Short mmCIF file of C-alpha atoms in Angstrom, two decimals:
data_model
loop_
_atom_site.label_atom_id
_atom_site.label_comp_id
_atom_site.label_asym_id
_atom_site.label_seq_id
_atom_site.Cartn_x
_atom_site.Cartn_y
_atom_site.Cartn_z
CA MET A 1 0.00 0.00 0.00
CA THR A 2 2.67 2.51 1.03
CA ASN A 3 4.78 1.57 -1.92
CA ASN A 4 1.83 2.08 -4.19
CA ARG A 5 1.20 5.55 -2.76
CA LYS A 6 4.80 6.59 -3.35
CA ASP A 7 4.45 5.64 -6.99
CA GLN A 8 1.33 7.70 -7.44
CA PHE A 9 2.47 10.97 -5.90
CA ASN A 10 5.52 12.98 -6.67
CA GLN A 11 5.24 15.51 -3.89
CA LYS A 12 8.50 17.43 -4.46
CA LEU A 13 8.33 18.74 -0.91
CA ARG A 14 11.75 20.32 -0.99
CA LEU A 15 11.04 22.22 -4.20
CA ARG A 16 7.68 23.45 -2.89
CA LYS A 17 9.24 24.70 0.31
CA GLY A 18 11.87 26.48 -1.72
CA ILE A 19 9.29 28.24 -3.85
CA ALA A 20 7.29 29.24 -0.78
CA LYS A 21 10.40 30.76 0.74
CA ALA A 22 11.35 32.54 -2.49
CA PHE A 23 7.97 34.26 -2.65
CA TYR A 24 8.25 35.28 0.98
CA PHE A 25 11.52 37.07 0.18
CA ILE A 26 10.11 38.68 -2.97
CA PHE A 27 7.23 40.17 -0.95
CA LEU A 28 9.54 41.26 1.84
CA LEU A 29 11.88 42.89 -0.65
CA SER A 30 9.01 44.79 -2.25
CA ILE A 31 7.94 46.37 1.00
CA LEU A 32 11.55 47.15 1.89
CA ILE A 33 12.03 48.96 -1.43
CA GLY A 34 8.93 51.04 -0.75
CA ILE A 35 9.84 51.91 2.81
CA GLY A 36 13.52 52.31 1.96
CA GLY A 37 12.79 54.84 -0.77
CA LEU A 38 10.60 56.84 1.56
CA LEU A 39 13.15 56.71 4.37
CA LEU A 40 15.94 57.83 2.07
CA LEU A 41 13.86 60.79 0.97
CA LEU A 42 12.97 61.70 4.53
CA ILE A 43 16.54 61.43 5.80
CA GLN A 44 17.87 63.48 2.91
CA VAL A 45 15.29 66.20 3.58
CA LEU A 46 15.89 66.14 7.32
CA ILE A 47 19.68 66.41 6.95
CA GLU A 48 19.38 69.31 4.54
CA GLY A 49 16.48 71.09 6.17
CA LEU A 50 16.82 70.69 9.93
CA PRO A 51 19.66 73.24 10.31
CA TRP A 52 17.42 75.85 8.67
CA LEU A 53 14.39 75.09 10.79
CA SER A 54 13.73 77.63 13.53
CA LEU A 55 10.95 79.76 14.88
CA HIS A 56 11.86 82.73 12.73
CA PHE A 57 11.58 80.45 9.68
CA LEU A 58 7.86 80.23 10.44
CA THR A 59 7.32 83.86 11.37
CA ASP A 60 9.46 85.70 8.79
CA TYR A 61 8.69 86.59 5.20
CA PRO A 62 10.82 85.28 2.35
CA SER A 63 14.00 87.22 1.73
CA ARG A 64 16.92 87.45 -0.66
CA HIS A 65 19.16 86.64 2.30
CA PRO A 66 18.79 82.94 3.07
CA GLU A 67 19.54 83.33 6.78
CA GLN A 68 16.66 85.83 7.14
CA ALA A 69 14.16 84.01 4.92
CA GLY A 70 10.98 82.43 6.26
CA LEU A 71 7.75 81.11 4.89
CA LYS A 72 5.19 83.04 6.89
CA SER A 73 3.29 84.22 3.81
CA ALA A 74 3.15 80.72 2.33
CA LEU A 75 2.12 79.10 5.63
CA MET A 76 -0.66 81.61 6.20
CA GLY A 77 -1.69 81.32 2.55
CA THR A 78 -1.97 77.56 2.90
CA ILE A 79 -4.12 77.95 6.01
CA TRP A 80 -6.36 80.47 4.22
CA ILE A 81 -6.73 78.25 1.19
CA MET A 82 -7.44 75.14 3.25
CA THR A 83 -10.08 76.83 5.37
CA LEU A 84 -11.96 78.18 2.38
CA THR A 85 -11.60 74.96 0.39
CA GLY A 86 -13.00 73.04 3.34
CA LEU A 87 -15.90 75.46 3.69
CA PHE A 88 -16.76 75.04 0.00
CA THR A 89 -16.18 71.31 -0.34
CA VAL A 90 -17.72 69.74 2.75
CA PRO A 91 -21.31 71.00 2.41
CA ILE A 92 -21.41 70.56 -1.36
CA GLY A 93 -19.59 67.22 -1.37
CA VAL A 94 -21.65 65.65 1.41
CA SER A 95 -24.91 66.94 -0.06
CA ALA A 96 -24.04 65.59 -3.48
CA ALA A 97 -23.18 62.22 -1.94
CA ILE A 98 -26.49 62.15 -0.06
CA TYR A 99 -28.35 62.92 -3.26
CA LEU A 100 -26.55 60.20 -5.22
CA GLU A 101 -26.95 57.53 -2.54
CA GLU A 102 -30.36 58.29 -1.11
CA TYR A 103 -32.40 60.19 -3.67
CA ALA A 104 -31.09 59.70 -7.20
CA PRO A 105 -33.08 57.22 -9.29
CA LYS A 106 -30.99 54.25 -10.37
CA ASN A 107 -30.99 54.75 -14.14
CA TRP A 108 -28.56 55.37 -16.99
CA SER A 109 -28.23 59.12 -16.38
CA THR A 110 -27.11 58.69 -12.78
CA GLN A 111 -24.82 55.91 -13.89
CA ILE A 112 -23.13 58.25 -16.37
CA LEU A 113 -22.87 60.80 -13.58
CA GLU A 114 -21.20 58.23 -11.36
CA ILE A 115 -18.69 57.15 -13.99
CA ASN A 116 -17.79 60.75 -14.70
CA LEU A 117 -17.35 61.43 -11.02
CA SER A 118 -14.78 58.66 -10.74
CA ASN A 119 -13.05 59.96 -13.85
CA LEU A 120 -12.95 63.48 -12.46
CA ALA A 121 -11.17 62.22 -9.36
CA GLY A 122 -8.38 61.02 -11.67
CA VAL A 123 -7.98 64.12 -13.84
CA PRO A 124 -4.45 65.64 -13.57
CA SER A 125 -4.48 68.59 -11.22
CA ILE A 126 -2.93 71.02 -13.74
CA VAL A 127 -6.13 70.68 -15.79
CA TYR A 128 -8.07 72.03 -12.85
CA GLY A 129 -5.51 74.80 -12.51
CA LEU A 130 -6.01 75.90 -16.11
CA LEU A 131 -9.78 75.64 -15.72
CA GLY A 132 -9.60 77.78 -12.59
CA LEU A 133 -7.41 80.29 -14.39
CA ALA A 134 -9.88 80.58 -17.24
CA VAL A 135 -13.10 80.54 -15.23
CA PHE A 136 -12.40 82.07 -11.82
CA VAL A 137 -9.44 84.34 -12.49
CA GLN A 138 -10.39 85.64 -15.91
CA LEU A 139 -14.06 84.99 -16.72
CA MET A 140 -15.36 85.80 -13.25
CA SER A 141 -12.61 88.42 -12.79
CA LEU A 142 -11.73 87.21 -9.32
CA GLY A 143 -8.07 87.81 -10.11
CA ARG A 144 -5.20 85.77 -8.70
CA THR A 145 -6.80 85.71 -5.27
CA VAL A 146 -7.28 83.39 -2.33
CA LEU A 147 -10.90 82.99 -3.42
CA ALA A 148 -9.97 81.90 -6.96
CA GLY A 149 -7.34 79.52 -5.57
CA SER A 150 -9.63 77.86 -3.09
CA LEU A 151 -12.46 77.55 -5.61
CA THR A 152 -10.05 75.81 -7.97
CA LEU A 153 -8.81 73.43 -5.28
CA SER A 154 -12.45 72.82 -4.28
CA LEU A 155 -13.16 71.59 -7.80
CA LEU A 156 -10.09 69.39 -7.56
CA VAL A 157 -11.02 67.66 -4.30
CA LEU A 158 -14.81 67.70 -4.65
CA PRO A 159 -14.95 64.38 -6.53
CA ILE A 160 -12.77 62.79 -3.86
CA VAL A 161 -14.98 64.10 -1.06
CA ILE A 162 -18.13 62.96 -2.87
CA LEU A 163 -16.74 59.48 -3.51
CA ALA A 164 -15.53 59.07 0.07
CA SER A 165 -18.84 60.33 1.48
CA ARG A 166 -20.80 58.03 -0.80
CA GLU A 167 -18.77 55.04 0.36
CA SER A 168 -19.51 55.81 4.00
CA ILE A 169 -23.19 56.51 3.35
CA ARG A 170 -23.56 53.31 1.39
CA ALA A 171 -21.92 51.38 4.22
CA VAL A 172 -24.67 52.38 6.67
CA PRO A 173 -26.54 49.11 7.33
CA SER A 174 -30.07 49.10 5.93
CA TYR A 175 -31.47 47.74 9.21
CA TYR A 176 -30.76 51.09 10.86
CA LYS A 177 -32.74 52.86 8.18
CA GLU A 178 -35.58 50.34 8.40
CA ALA A 179 -35.76 50.79 12.16
CA ALA A 180 -36.07 54.55 11.75
CA PHE A 181 -38.67 54.29 8.98
CA ALA A 182 -40.67 51.84 11.12
CA LEU A 183 -40.87 54.47 13.87
CA GLY A 184 -42.50 56.92 11.49
CA ALA A 185 -39.44 58.86 10.39
CA ASP A 186 -39.59 60.50 6.99
CA LYS A 187 -36.72 60.31 4.54
CA TRP A 188 -34.87 63.39 5.76
CA GLN A 189 -35.28 62.37 9.41
CA VAL A 190 -33.78 58.98 8.58
CA ILE A 191 -30.84 60.64 6.83
CA LYS A 192 -30.25 63.25 9.52
CA GLY A 193 -30.96 61.04 12.52
CA VAL A 194 -29.38 57.76 11.47
CA VAL A 195 -27.50 57.76 8.16
CA LEU A 196 -25.31 60.84 8.66
CA PRO A 197 -24.32 60.10 12.29
CA VAL A 198 -23.32 56.54 11.36
CA ALA A 199 -21.50 57.68 8.19
CA PHE A 200 -19.84 60.64 9.91
CA PRO A 201 -16.45 59.07 10.78
CA GLY A 202 -15.97 57.89 7.20
CA ILE A 203 -17.01 61.22 5.73
CA LEU A 204 -14.65 63.02 8.08
CA THR A 205 -11.70 60.80 7.24
CA GLY A 206 -12.32 61.10 3.52
CA THR A 207 -12.58 64.85 3.76
CA ILE A 208 -9.39 65.28 5.73
CA LEU A 209 -7.49 63.05 3.33
CA ALA A 210 -8.86 65.06 0.39
CA MET A 211 -7.77 68.26 2.14
CA SER A 212 -4.28 66.94 2.67
CA ARG A 213 -4.10 66.18 -1.03
CA ALA A 214 -5.10 69.78 -1.76
CA ILE A 215 -2.40 71.11 0.57
CA GLY A 216 0.32 69.30 -1.32
CA GLU A 217 -0.86 70.36 -4.77
CA ALA A 218 1.47 72.82 -6.47
CA ALA A 219 0.52 72.70 -10.14
CA PRO A 220 -3.02 74.14 -10.05
CA VAL A 221 -2.02 76.82 -7.57
CA ILE A 222 0.90 77.88 -9.71
CA ALA A 223 -1.52 78.31 -12.59
CA ILE A 224 -3.76 80.48 -10.43
CA SER A 225 -1.34 82.44 -8.30
CA ALA A 226 1.81 82.34 -10.47
CA LEU A 227 5.24 82.02 -8.93
CA VAL A 228 5.00 85.03 -6.72
CA TYR A 229 7.27 86.43 -4.09
CA LEU A 230 4.93 87.74 -1.43
CA THR A 231 5.88 89.63 1.70
CA PHE A 232 2.43 89.97 3.18
CA VAL A 233 -0.23 87.72 4.60
CA PRO A 234 -3.62 87.72 2.89
CA SER A 235 -6.15 89.56 5.01
CA SER A 236 -9.23 88.79 2.92
CA PRO A 237 -10.28 86.19 0.34
CA LEU A 238 -9.67 88.80 -2.36
CA ASP A 239 -5.97 89.22 -1.58
CA ARG A 240 -3.15 87.65 -3.50
CA PHE A 241 -1.54 84.65 -1.91
CA THR A 242 1.12 82.00 -2.09
CA VAL A 243 1.19 78.52 -0.58
CA LEU A 244 3.86 76.17 0.80
CA PRO A 245 4.44 74.06 -2.34
CA ILE A 246 4.97 77.24 -4.39
CA GLN A 247 7.39 78.69 -1.86
CA ILE A 248 9.31 75.42 -1.81
CA PHE A 249 9.35 75.29 -5.61
CA ASN A 250 10.58 78.87 -5.67
CA TRP A 251 13.50 78.08 -3.36
CA VAL A 252 14.40 74.85 -5.13
CA SER A 253 14.66 76.67 -8.44
CA ARG A 254 17.34 79.06 -7.12
CA PRO A 255 20.97 78.26 -7.81
CA GLN A 256 22.39 79.09 -4.37
CA GLU A 257 23.12 76.16 -2.08
CA ASP A 258 21.51 77.81 0.95
CA PHE A 259 18.12 78.05 -0.69
CA GLN A 260 18.14 74.26 -1.19
CA GLY A 261 18.34 73.98 2.58
CA LEU A 262 15.44 76.39 2.95
CA ALA A 263 13.44 74.31 0.49
CA ALA A 264 14.15 71.18 2.51
CA ALA A 265 13.05 72.99 5.68
CA GLY A 266 9.87 74.01 3.86
CA ILE A 267 9.25 70.40 2.92
CA ILE A 268 9.60 69.42 6.58
CA VAL A 269 6.93 71.98 7.51
CA LEU A 270 4.63 70.76 4.74
CA LEU A 271 5.14 67.11 5.69
CA THR A 272 4.48 67.90 9.33
CA ILE A 273 1.16 69.50 8.42
CA LEU A 274 0.22 66.58 6.16
CA LEU A 275 1.16 63.93 8.69
CA SER A 276 -0.67 65.70 11.50
CA MET A 277 -3.80 65.98 9.35
CA ASN A 278 -3.65 62.27 8.59
CA ALA A 279 -3.08 61.55 12.25
CA ILE A 280 -6.11 63.64 13.16
CA ALA A 281 -8.15 61.73 10.57
CA ILE A 282 -7.11 58.40 12.04
CA TYR A 283 -7.71 59.61 15.58
CA LEU A 284 -11.18 60.96 14.83
CA ARG A 285 -12.16 57.86 12.91
CA ASP A 286 -11.11 55.58 15.76
CA LYS A 287 -12.77 57.80 18.31
CA TYR A 288 -16.16 57.91 16.60
CA GLN A 289 -16.09 54.33 15.44
CA GLY A 290 -15.22 53.27 18.95
CA LYS A 291 -18.11 55.31 20.21
CA SER A 292 -20.62 53.79 17.83
CA ALA A 293 -19.34 50.29 18.51
CA GLU A 294 -19.87 50.63 22.25
CA MET B 1 -64.96 49.20 4.47
CA THR B 2 -65.07 49.10 8.27
CA ASN B 3 -63.53 46.39 10.36
CA ASN B 4 -65.67 44.15 12.45
CA GLU B 5 -65.73 44.89 16.13
CA GLY B 6 -62.65 43.39 17.69
CA ILE B 7 -60.62 43.29 14.47
CA ALA B 8 -57.56 45.54 14.58
CA LEU B 9 -56.09 44.83 11.17
CA GLU B 10 -57.29 42.94 8.16
CA ALA B 11 -55.72 41.83 4.88
CA ARG B 12 -58.15 41.56 1.98
CA SER B 13 -57.16 39.90 -1.30
CA LEU B 14 -53.57 40.85 -0.60
CA SER B 15 -50.96 39.86 -3.19
CA VAL B 16 -47.32 40.92 -3.37
CA TRP B 17 -44.99 40.87 -6.35
CA TYR B 18 -41.24 41.39 -6.43
CA GLY B 19 -40.88 42.42 -10.05
CA GLU B 20 -42.38 39.52 -12.03
CA PHE B 21 -42.23 37.14 -9.10
CA LEU B 22 -45.47 36.57 -7.20
CA ALA B 23 -44.42 36.28 -3.56
CA LEU B 24 -47.82 36.23 -1.84
CA ARG B 25 -51.08 35.09 -3.35
CA ASN B 26 -54.44 36.49 -2.39
CA ILE B 27 -54.27 36.58 1.40
CA HIS B 28 -57.42 37.10 3.48
CA LEU B 29 -56.58 37.39 7.14
CA ALA B 30 -58.01 39.32 10.10
CA PHE B 31 -56.14 40.07 13.31
CA LYS B 32 -58.09 40.35 16.55
CA ARG B 33 -57.57 43.34 18.79
CA ASN B 34 -55.28 42.78 21.81
CA LYS B 35 -54.47 39.27 20.71
CA VAL B 36 -51.18 37.73 19.61
CA THR B 37 -51.36 36.17 16.17
CA ALA B 38 -48.49 33.99 15.03
CA LEU B 39 -47.63 33.60 11.34
CA ILE B 40 -46.00 30.22 10.82
CA GLY B 41 -44.93 28.26 7.79
CA PRO B 42 -41.91 26.86 5.96
CA SER B 43 -39.09 29.15 4.80
CA GLY B 44 -39.94 31.13 1.70
CA CYS B 45 -43.69 31.03 2.34
CA GLY B 46 -43.78 34.83 2.55
CA LYS B 47 -44.57 35.29 6.24
CA SER B 48 -42.07 38.13 6.58
CA THR B 49 -43.28 39.66 3.31
CA LEU B 50 -46.83 39.55 4.66
CA LEU B 51 -45.76 41.15 7.92
CA ARG B 52 -43.99 43.95 6.07
CA CYS B 53 -47.21 44.72 4.18
CA PHE B 54 -48.81 45.83 7.42
CA ASN B 55 -46.58 48.88 7.89
CA ARG B 56 -45.72 49.35 4.22
CA MET B 57 -42.07 48.43 4.72
CA ASN B 58 -42.22 46.88 1.26
CA ASP B 59 -42.41 50.45 -0.07
CA LEU B 60 -38.66 50.62 0.58
CA ILE B 61 -38.02 47.84 -1.94
CA PRO B 62 -38.30 49.45 -5.39
CA SER B 63 -39.41 46.28 -7.19
CA ALA B 64 -42.13 45.36 -4.68
CA LYS B 65 -45.75 45.83 -5.69
CA VAL B 66 -48.73 45.26 -3.41
CA GLU B 67 -52.26 44.56 -4.59
CA GLY B 68 -55.38 44.30 -2.47
CA GLN B 69 -56.18 46.03 0.78
CA VAL B 70 -55.02 46.22 4.35
CA ILE B 71 -57.78 47.69 6.51
CA PHE B 72 -56.71 49.56 9.63
CA GLU B 73 -59.32 51.58 11.51
CA GLY B 74 -61.69 51.55 8.60
CA ARG B 75 -59.16 52.77 6.06
CA ASP B 76 -57.06 51.02 3.47
CA LEU B 77 -53.35 51.44 4.28
CA TYR B 78 -52.59 51.35 0.57
CA SER B 79 -55.01 54.09 -0.43
CA SER B 80 -53.35 57.21 -1.76
CA LYS B 81 -54.82 59.21 1.13
CA ILE B 82 -52.67 57.38 3.65
CA ASP B 83 -49.35 58.90 4.65
CA PRO B 84 -47.05 55.93 5.28
CA THR B 85 -44.95 58.01 7.66
CA GLU B 86 -47.86 58.76 9.96
CA MET B 87 -49.19 55.24 9.66
CA ARG B 88 -45.85 53.64 10.60
CA SER B 89 -45.78 55.54 13.87
CA ARG B 90 -49.01 53.74 14.79
CA ILE B 91 -48.02 50.28 13.63
CA GLY B 92 -44.67 49.52 15.22
CA MET B 93 -42.15 46.91 14.13
CA VAL B 94 -39.50 44.79 15.81
CA PHE B 95 -36.97 43.16 13.54
CA GLN B 96 -35.32 39.76 13.39
CA LYS B 97 -31.88 40.97 14.35
CA PRO B 98 -31.76 43.40 17.27
CA ASN B 99 -31.01 46.72 15.58
CA PRO B 100 -30.66 49.48 18.15
CA PHE B 101 -29.11 52.65 16.75
CA PRO B 102 -25.45 53.19 17.68
CA LYS B 103 -26.58 55.83 20.15
CA SER B 104 -27.22 55.88 23.88
CA ILE B 105 -29.98 53.78 25.43
CA SER B 106 -32.15 56.81 26.12
CA ALA B 107 -31.51 58.27 22.64
CA ASN B 108 -32.75 55.01 21.15
CA VAL B 109 -36.03 55.08 23.02
CA GLY B 110 -36.31 58.83 22.54
CA PHE B 111 -35.73 58.67 18.78
CA GLY B 112 -39.35 58.02 17.85
CA LEU B 113 -40.55 60.61 20.36
CA ARG B 114 -38.29 63.24 18.90
CA ILE B 115 -39.07 62.66 15.23
CA ASN B 116 -42.80 62.54 15.91
CA GLY B 117 -42.77 65.78 17.86
CA TYR B 118 -43.70 64.36 21.27
CA THR B 119 -44.85 67.24 23.46
CA GLY B 120 -44.96 65.45 26.81
CA ASP B 121 -42.18 64.69 29.27
CA VAL B 122 -39.61 62.78 27.21
CA LYS B 123 -37.76 61.39 30.23
CA GLU B 124 -40.94 60.02 31.67
CA ALA B 125 -41.95 58.48 28.35
CA ILE B 126 -38.56 56.81 28.04
CA GLU B 127 -38.88 55.34 31.52
CA ARG B 128 -42.43 54.18 30.84
CA SER B 129 -41.42 52.44 27.61
CA LEU B 130 -38.39 50.78 29.20
CA ARG B 131 -40.58 49.55 32.07
CA GLN B 132 -43.12 48.17 29.60
CA ALA B 133 -40.32 46.35 27.82
CA ALA B 134 -39.10 44.92 31.15
CA LEU B 135 -35.73 46.55 30.69
CA TRP B 136 -35.89 49.51 33.08
CA ASN B 137 -34.34 47.82 36.12
CA GLU B 138 -31.37 46.63 34.10
CA VAL B 139 -30.55 49.96 32.47
CA LYS B 140 -31.87 52.71 34.73
CA ASP B 141 -28.39 53.54 36.02
CA ARG B 142 -26.78 53.73 32.61
CA LEU B 143 -29.26 55.35 30.29
CA ASN B 144 -26.49 57.33 28.63
CA ASP B 145 -24.37 54.28 27.82
CA GLY B 146 -24.22 53.10 24.23
CA ALA B 147 -27.04 50.75 23.30
CA LEU B 148 -24.56 48.35 21.73
CA THR B 149 -23.03 47.66 25.17
CA LEU B 150 -26.20 45.69 26.01
CA SER B 151 -26.52 41.94 25.50
CA GLY B 152 -28.45 40.64 22.49
CA GLY B 153 -31.59 39.96 24.51
CA GLN B 154 -31.42 43.37 26.15
CA GLN B 155 -30.90 45.00 22.76
CA GLN B 156 -34.04 43.34 21.44
CA ARG B 157 -36.05 44.49 24.47
CA LEU B 158 -34.61 47.96 23.86
CA CYS B 159 -35.91 47.77 20.30
CA ILE B 160 -39.31 46.80 21.67
CA ALA B 161 -39.16 49.76 24.08
CA ARG B 162 -38.20 51.99 21.16
CA ALA B 163 -41.25 50.79 19.23
CA LEU B 164 -43.53 51.18 22.28
CA ALA B 165 -42.41 54.75 22.93
CA VAL B 166 -44.40 56.15 20.02
CA GLU B 167 -47.52 54.45 21.41
CA PRO B 168 -48.51 52.26 18.47
CA GLU B 169 -51.72 50.26 18.44
CA ILE B 170 -50.22 47.29 16.64
CA ILE B 171 -46.76 45.76 16.96
CA LEU B 172 -45.33 43.64 14.16
CA MET B 173 -42.54 41.27 15.17
CA ASP B 174 -40.38 39.51 12.60
CA GLU B 175 -38.87 36.45 14.32
CA PRO B 176 -37.88 38.67 17.26
CA ALA B 177 -36.13 35.91 19.21
CA SER B 178 -34.42 33.98 16.43
CA ALA B 179 -31.04 35.61 17.08
CA LEU B 180 -31.24 35.13 20.86
CA ASP B 181 -30.24 32.42 23.33
CA PRO B 182 -32.95 30.37 25.11
CA MET B 183 -33.02 32.50 28.28
CA ALA B 184 -33.33 35.75 26.34
CA THR B 185 -35.97 34.11 24.16
CA LEU B 186 -38.06 33.25 27.22
CA ALA B 187 -37.80 36.83 28.43
CA ILE B 188 -39.04 38.10 25.08
CA GLU B 189 -41.89 35.59 25.05
CA ASP B 190 -43.01 36.65 28.55
CA LEU B 191 -42.89 40.22 27.38
CA ILE B 192 -45.04 39.48 24.34
CA ARG B 193 -47.67 37.82 26.54
CA ASN B 194 -47.76 40.85 28.83
CA LEU B 195 -47.87 43.36 26.00
CA SER B 196 -50.89 41.69 24.44
CA GLU B 197 -53.02 43.20 27.20
CA HIS B 198 -52.66 46.57 25.54
CA TYR B 199 -51.48 45.88 22.02
CA THR B 200 -52.40 43.83 19.00
CA ILE B 201 -49.36 41.78 18.11
CA VAL B 202 -48.51 39.94 14.92
CA ILE B 203 -45.43 37.74 15.23
CA VAL B 204 -43.64 35.81 12.54
CA THR B 205 -41.87 32.75 13.88
CA HIS B 206 -40.32 29.61 12.50
CA ASN B 207 -40.41 28.08 15.95
CA MET B 208 -43.66 26.20 16.45
CA GLN B 209 -43.23 25.79 20.19
CA GLN B 210 -42.87 29.52 20.38
CA ALA B 211 -46.03 30.04 18.35
CA ALA B 212 -47.86 27.65 20.68
CA ARG B 213 -46.49 29.41 23.78
CA VAL B 214 -47.10 33.04 22.91
CA SER B 215 -50.00 33.26 20.48
CA ASP B 216 -53.75 33.29 20.78
CA GLU B 217 -54.26 32.74 17.08
CA THR B 218 -52.12 31.10 14.44
CA ALA B 219 -52.09 31.49 10.69
CA PHE B 220 -50.30 28.82 8.65
CA LEU B 221 -48.85 29.73 5.27
CA MET B 222 -47.31 27.49 2.67
CA VAL B 223 -45.35 27.71 -0.56
CA HIS B 224 -47.03 26.91 -3.85
CA GLU B 225 -45.15 25.07 -6.61
CA ASP B 226 -44.48 28.42 -8.32
CA ARG B 227 -42.82 29.55 -5.04
CA SER B 228 -45.60 31.96 -4.13
CA GLY B 229 -46.89 31.92 -0.57
CA TYR B 230 -50.53 31.40 0.37
CA LEU B 231 -52.62 31.05 3.49
CA VAL B 232 -53.67 27.51 4.37
CA GLU B 233 -55.46 27.88 7.65
CA HIS B 234 -56.10 30.41 10.38
CA GLY B 235 -57.72 29.97 13.79
CA ALA B 236 -57.24 29.73 17.53
CA THR B 237 -53.75 28.49 18.31
CA GLN B 238 -55.15 25.83 20.61
CA ARG B 239 -57.23 24.36 17.79
CA ILE B 240 -54.56 24.68 15.09
CA PHE B 241 -52.10 22.75 17.20
CA THR B 242 -54.47 20.08 18.47
CA ASN B 243 -57.05 19.68 15.75
CA PRO B 244 -56.06 21.32 12.45
CA GLU B 245 -58.61 21.28 9.69
CA ASP B 246 -56.13 20.97 6.86
CA GLU B 247 -53.89 17.94 6.56
CA ARG B 248 -51.02 20.14 5.35
CA THR B 249 -51.19 22.07 8.62
CA GLU B 250 -51.11 18.84 10.53
CA ALA B 251 -48.16 17.62 8.53
CA TYR B 252 -46.27 20.82 9.24
CA ILE B 253 -46.95 21.08 12.96
CA THR B 254 -46.13 17.44 13.53
CA GLY B 255 -42.81 18.07 11.84
CA ARG B 256 -43.31 15.96 8.73
CA PHE B 257 -41.85 18.80 6.66
CA SER B 258 -40.28 22.14 7.42
#
């Protein structure tokens, strides 16, 4: 019997173990390449930028003298732009998502709308920049202002916010909605009382991640604001502005060695903002999900 | 089009389609006031579909189409004059899986009060509903805790309290104990017996012992060859379980098929 079995199977155990191990190392190597590349970038930036990082770097305006230069105008510009973009995107994005998930009839026209929405989320950002330049800056004569910049970035992140909000709204279990309907709630009461509270953590996370994408975008803002050298902080939405990526780009493009250091320091500031926003997103998501899971 | 005295709810020539599929065929069934009526039958016989006709939950399924009438207080629930929102607040529902909202215990019970514009003392109404659902003593010290911290049986009693808070006349229960352990099931069954003093209850169950324990009346449904459900027999639970008129009912309750 045992002899017979040996004839029938050629198990090649050693070869199979070898292949299993080989794949393990291929996967491990892949993740190491990813992390390694990122680490290299980070270390390079930290080595170059840290010596230039100081309080005055955050509170001073850019200058021709590297040791006096700061990014106050860009930092404040970024904050201005983010605030306005958030104010525009969240209400419109969440409302659009509610419409698509809860109200829109399921037919070919909404399907086309959905496909286009996903496509919009993948359109290169410079296209939005040129659109903003044509529509907001020129056609609507807003000029190269904070308002035009944030409207442009709103267009850029709106599809992302809508998609993320839709995902979270769709993930709300139907038995919650049924329970609310069975108590005599009308459609809006169901949405306001049950759907939105349950979807809130997901919507919040999606929105913050979309915002952090907008912060890092340079191309569309360059189209709107041009590569300016600003020594004032915008005091209204109709002022001119600059943002961190532009300031960094500006420094990088200068020949002097010192400005490369300033650029690296600017990148550190930008990364810090991005990472803290992502951390806030994760924290808030865990907090609210924990709460609803209690 | 008035109900007979003592009839709280009545289905007349009720048929339900899901798209082209006939799910329920021509149901005639009357539910007595302040009695518990159990809907029993094999899986797929449409007992849940029938139950969901009584508070128009099938409206939420786009492909569902209901024909015939459901008479409640002399009016057809499916007439265009009926506002399903108002009607649902008077015909409550408890679902198969306990589904409290991910909110606090008191917010769950208060939800229906709030959306229906309750003008009385909300706190008092919450306490009254929780007492009715035999849950008050277990939760009175932690009303602000999340409802999902409760056990499954407690969650289902919370859902019953939530339904009771809006003071319905009829309570529809869709296999309310099927997700619960035996002890929690007994607690729910006791509760159903007590509630029938004040409410008309329709309960779907696949558990025949449960139907025998909690109900005054039983309706037995079956599946036709074309997979549509139809009513075989309806009467006092006592009689259905001891002396059924139809041999199919007898076959089912004696466990010859399920």
